[in-house]
């Protein structure tokens, strides 16, 4: 529900910041001062009932911080996860002061402000980096930075310089992406992405299939990834330069595209992991605490996976309601839920292959296996992604800008293309960027 009468962005940002503090500070106070169980813990559940009302006002403000629905959605998504993480700490993971002391979030002798700072910081640390709760499969530091390690620590200067160079190129890439979208006329957009086209398969022509590949595959590999990654890198530079964190606290947000030869690896290795801690806490609570499913078992494993993807779908539906306002919610849920089915299929196929071929070591994956895997992942994304993305593609270009000021439009097209392509080659082969 993007506001019709937009307030100045500064006002929206200020109100959003106050509302965010209005959730995080009380949540941190309750976490610090109440036990995880027993009669005194009832205040945790009472506060959880209040959070959605404040969160709704927060999302309304965030939906108006810019005129770009894309950037608003990124901001809303990150902060929405922070709020969900606070709820996770309160009633699912159920952390209390003993856990925070053991996890070195703070010490008993610290003042209240320091304790609040530590707990709120943990809420924003969505992957639990550097804590006992750190999620698995955190991406390793790029090899190009190995030469800048002293006494086991990354040198701040080279790390910041590398981040800034990548940020500049990512800005150019997003600039190019938006400028390219302006070349599609409303008539062509209607023909390629009009209502119902996301479900068109048998009767789709070559041009419509090309559009499906562009949106359903390429957008995940580049524009969507870069849009989130550039925000992460900007925040990392600000945080490190301010002295509140170190480079080690900011491992790469995305993994290598070359590892995405299964659906499972696409989401667990290549894609960002900001949702994992919260969503797995929810799924584990349902499967283990409520249903008491035997672990390990196939039922527990695949129900966990299905709940994680459906939870992700519900989060995205909620965000879309405040920005993109899709008329139908089911396609988004179907898109995210489909990946649980895809993982079951690929697990079954791989298990059959291991039995037939007698393969024991699954770590040494042959090249042909990876090639088939890339085809499989690409096909699934191409077939299903339009269910989720086409509604956004149909929106006016005026609400989908990606950078506040266009640098490439200052140059002739050939020079502009040379600038961002050449910059990408420099990042890859000189700076040490990883794909």
PDB file of C-alpha atoms in Angstrom, residues 75 97 209 213 314:
ATOM      1  CA  UNK A  75      14.839  -1.712   2.650  1.00  0.00           C
ATOM      2  CA  UNK A  97      20.910 -12.855  29.527  1.00  0.00           C
ATOM      3  CA  UNK A 209      10.300 -17.459 -24.186  1.00  0.00           C
ATOM      4  CA  UNK A 213      14.569 -16.474 -19.747  1.00  0.00           C
ATOM      5  CA  UNK A 314       4.654 -15.423   3.051  1.00  0.00           C
TER       6      UNK A 314
END
